[in-house]
Amino acid sequence: DWFKSKPYWLRGGIIGTILAIVLSLAYLVCVLRYYKDFSGFGGIECMLFLIPSIPLMDFFDSLFSSYGDTLLIPSLHVTNFIILFLIGTLIGWLVEKVKSKKHVQ
């Protein structure tokens, strides 16, 4: 199996990336569902799908303030992908370390 032949850290990163894709799609569905009330973010309920990148929202807002929300939302999605990939990679690496210690004993 292709997935099982990969190291745990990479498997975790792949799973984190898949989670980021699902959250981005859920955000898009949420925004389209509430399009009539669209205020730049689609409401707080839609922003919940971008939770990993929310702490950086003020940074991106000040960085891209002259562009309005044109670059803010895409930058939050890209950041979400990076953060979730890194979290998945870290979890996969930890799983690999735990399994290798159990295998040695």
XYZ file of N, CA and C in Angstrom:
315
model
N 0.842 -1.183 0.000
C 0.000 0.000 0.000
C 0.886 1.244 0.000
N 0.564 2.207 -0.863
C 1.386 3.392 -1.029
C 1.474 4.204 0.262
N 0.341 4.420 0.923
C 0.311 5.245 2.125
C 1.090 4.600 3.261
N 0.935 3.287 3.444
C 1.599 2.605 4.554
C 3.108 2.499 4.369
N 3.576 2.686 3.148
C 5.022 2.612 2.917
C 5.726 3.928 3.268
N 4.976 4.960 3.538
C 5.557 6.264 3.872
C 5.883 6.338 5.358
N 6.887 7.158 5.721
C 7.189 7.334 7.144
C 6.016 8.009 7.859
N 5.948 7.788 9.171
C 4.829 8.310 9.957
C 4.707 9.825 9.884
N 5.832 10.534 9.876
C 5.758 11.998 9.834
C 5.098 12.465 8.540
N 5.384 11.784 7.431
C 4.786 12.159 6.162
C 3.304 11.780 6.124
N 2.976 10.635 6.701
C 1.560 10.244 6.791
C 0.768 11.283 7.574
N 1.338 11.729 8.685
C 0.673 12.758 9.488
C 0.503 14.046 8.712
N 1.522 14.426 7.948
C 1.433 15.625 7.128
C 0.373 15.506 6.051
N 0.270 14.330 5.448
C -0.755 14.092 4.426
C -2.143 14.181 5.051
N -2.319 13.575 6.206
C -3.614 13.632 6.890
C -3.942 15.069 7.284
N -2.952 15.814 7.764
C -3.166 17.218 8.099
C -3.569 18.039 6.880
N -2.949 17.752 5.741
C -3.288 18.462 4.507
C -4.701 18.119 4.047
N -5.078 16.859 4.153
C -6.441 16.455 3.800
C -7.446 17.157 4.710
N -7.126 17.244 5.994
C -7.992 17.968 6.931
C -8.112 19.435 6.527
N -7.010 20.043 6.104
C -7.037 21.442 5.667
C -7.915 21.607 4.429
N -7.859 20.655 3.510
C -8.706 20.707 2.307
C -10.177 20.616 2.705
N -10.491 19.679 3.603
C -11.880 19.518 4.052
C -12.373 20.786 4.738
N -11.540 21.385 5.592
C -11.938 22.619 6.284
C -12.104 23.784 5.308
N -11.256 23.862 4.299
C -11.393 24.923 3.302
C -12.668 24.750 2.490
N -12.986 23.520 2.138
C -14.230 23.256 1.410
C -15.441 23.555 2.287
N -15.353 23.200 3.561
C -16.460 23.490 4.481
C -16.635 25.003 4.634
N -15.525 25.736 4.678
C -15.602 27.199 4.736
C -16.300 27.738 3.493
N -15.912 27.232 2.328
C -16.520 27.684 1.080
C -18.023 27.404 1.058
N -18.421 26.213 1.480
C -19.852 25.872 1.536
C -20.577 26.799 2.501
N -19.968 27.070 3.635
C -20.573 27.953 4.634
C -20.762 29.355 4.073
N -19.728 29.880 3.411
C -19.818 31.228 2.846
C -20.882 31.279 1.759
N -20.923 30.266 0.902
C -21.929 30.253 -0.158
C -23.337 30.122 0.406
N -23.460 29.385 1.482
C -24.763 29.208 2.130
C -25.268 30.524 2.719
N -24.362 31.287 3.276
C -24.730 32.553 3.904
C -24.355 33.742 3.021
N -24.292 33.546 1.728
C -23.835 34.597 0.816
C -24.663 35.875 0.915
N -25.947 35.744 1.137
C -26.797 36.939 1.212
C -26.420 37.841 2.380
N -25.796 37.261 3.433
C -25.361 38.035 4.595
C -23.848 38.243 4.601
N -23.226 38.032 3.463
C -21.759 38.048 3.380
C -21.187 39.395 3.817
N -20.299 39.342 4.793
C -19.696 40.575 5.308
C -18.174 40.497 5.244
N -17.635 39.781 4.280
C -16.188 39.643 4.149
C -15.707 38.275 4.591
N -16.270 37.752 5.661
C -15.846 36.454 6.173
C -16.953 35.414 6.091
N -18.178 35.810 5.885
C -19.278 34.861 5.874
C -19.815 34.616 7.273
N -19.432 35.446 8.219
C -19.914 35.287 9.577
C -18.953 34.490 10.431
N -19.129 34.604 11.723
C -18.235 33.926 12.668
C -18.343 32.409 12.550
N -19.526 31.912 12.207
C -19.664 30.460 12.092
C -18.806 29.903 10.963
N -18.558 30.686 9.927
C -17.693 30.229 8.841
C -16.217 30.315 9.229
N -15.854 31.312 10.016
C -14.458 31.462 10.431
C -13.990 30.304 11.306
N -14.924 29.593 11.929
C -14.540 28.456 12.769
C -13.794 27.381 11.978
N -14.011 27.331 10.667
C -13.311 26.351 9.839
C -11.850 26.722 9.613
N -11.471 27.925 10.000
C -10.092 28.387 9.843
C -9.396 28.577 11.184
N -9.855 27.857 12.195
C -9.356 28.042 13.563
C -7.822 28.034 13.671
N -7.098 27.123 13.039
C -5.642 27.159 13.232
C -4.982 28.467 12.816
N -5.539 29.166 11.853
C -4.898 30.398 11.391
C -5.508 31.672 11.976
N -6.553 31.551 12.772
C -7.206 32.740 13.343
C -6.248 33.585 14.191
N -5.339 32.992 14.991
C -4.431 33.853 15.766
C -3.576 34.780 14.893
N -3.368 34.434 13.629
C -2.567 35.258 12.738
C -3.398 36.247 11.920
N -4.711 36.274 12.164
C -5.600 37.106 11.358
C -5.245 38.591 11.470
N -4.954 39.079 12.658
C -4.593 40.497 12.818
C -3.311 40.833 12.067
N -2.360 39.902 12.102
C -1.102 40.109 11.367
C -1.373 40.249 9.875
N -2.146 39.312 9.312
C -2.451 39.370 7.883
C -3.317 40.580 7.552
N -4.211 40.927 8.454
C -5.075 42.083 8.229
C -4.246 43.357 8.101
N -3.249 43.519 8.970
C -2.398 44.704 8.878
C -1.459 44.619 7.678
N -1.011 43.419 7.344
C -0.106 43.234 6.212
C -0.791 43.554 4.886
N -2.049 43.123 4.752
C -2.780 43.290 3.500
C -3.893 44.328 3.611
N -3.774 45.292 4.526
C -4.858 46.244 4.769
C -5.220 47.049 3.526
N -4.259 47.328 2.679
C -4.564 48.129 1.485
C -5.340 47.338 0.428
N -5.354 46.008 0.556
C -6.075 45.170 -0.399
C -7.465 44.768 0.090
N -7.812 45.144 1.298
C -9.092 44.727 1.877
C -9.054 43.233 2.176
N -10.164 42.565 1.962
C -10.239 41.124 2.235
C -9.783 40.281 1.053
N -9.347 40.916 -0.027
C -8.953 40.187 -1.227
C -7.837 39.201 -0.948
N -6.850 39.571 -0.149
C -5.734 38.685 0.162
C -5.832 38.079 1.559
N -6.675 38.646 2.414
C -6.766 38.158 3.790
C -7.279 36.719 3.840
N -8.385 36.452 3.203
C -8.980 35.110 3.270
C -8.076 34.057 2.622
N -7.538 34.295 1.412
C -6.626 33.285 0.848
C -5.389 33.049 1.711
N -4.865 34.117 2.323
C -3.683 33.930 3.173
C -4.026 33.103 4.410
N -5.246 33.246 4.927
C -5.655 32.413 6.059
C -5.776 30.952 5.644
N -6.258 30.705 4.430
C -6.360 29.319 3.953
C -4.972 28.702 3.759
N -4.058 29.444 3.162
C -2.698 28.938 2.963
C -2.042 28.669 4.313
N -2.223 29.591 5.250
C -1.667 29.407 6.590
C -2.282 28.184 7.259
N -3.576 27.982 7.052
C -4.260 26.806 7.602
C -3.611 25.521 7.076
N -3.335 25.484 5.775
C -2.684 24.318 5.178
C -1.325 24.076 5.817
N -0.541 25.126 5.951
C 0.807 24.986 6.510
C 0.744 24.532 7.965
N -0.099 25.172 8.756
C -0.198 24.819 10.183
C -0.667 23.383 10.359
N -1.715 22.983 9.627
C -2.230 21.623 9.786
C -1.246 20.580 9.262
N -0.507 20.902 8.202
C 0.541 19.991 7.737
C 1.603 19.819 8.824
N 2.033 20.932 9.425
C 3.062 20.856 10.469
C 2.572 20.122 11.712
N 1.327 20.358 12.098
C 0.768 19.640 13.251
C 0.701 18.146 12.945
N 0.232 17.799 11.757
C 0.162 16.392 11.363
C 1.536 15.748 11.318
N 2.513 16.501 10.811
C 3.889 16.003 10.749
C 4.430 15.753 12.149
N 4.194 16.683 13.056
C 4.660 16.541 14.440
C 4.002 15.330 15.115
N 2.709 15.174 14.937
C 2.008 14.027 15.528
C 2.542 12.730 14.937
N 2.732 12.690 13.611
C 3.285 11.494 12.967
C 4.677 11.168 13.461
N 5.507 12.202 13.634
C 6.859 11.998 14.143
C 6.830 11.437 15.558
N 5.927 11.973 16.409
C 5.796 11.465 17.783
C 5.322 10.015 17.799
N 4.367 9.680 16.930
C 3.887 8.296 16.835
C 5.033 7.384 16.431
N 5.848 7.819 15.476
C 6.991 7.025 15.029
C 7.977 6.806 16.168
N 8.234 7.839 16.964
C 9.156 7.705 18.098
C 8.608 6.740 19.140
N 7.325 6.839 19.454
C 6.712 5.941 20.446
C 6.755 4.502 19.944
N 6.418 4.287 18.685
C 6.414 2.931 18.132
C 7.814 2.349 18.059
N 8.806 3.180 17.754
C 10.177 2.664 17.684
C 10.697 2.320 19.076
N 10.293 3.043 20.111
C 10.702 2.723 21.479
C 10.058 1.424 21.945
N 8.778 1.222 21.569
C 8.097 -0.022 21.934
C 8.719 -1.200 21.209
N 9.146 -0.975 19.967
C 9.743 -2.052 19.173
C 11.117 -2.450 19.717
N 11.870 -1.491 20.276
C 13.210 -1.752 20.812
C 13.102 -2.550 22.103
N 12.083 -2.268 22.916
C 11.973 -2.938 24.222
C 11.512 -4.328 24.112
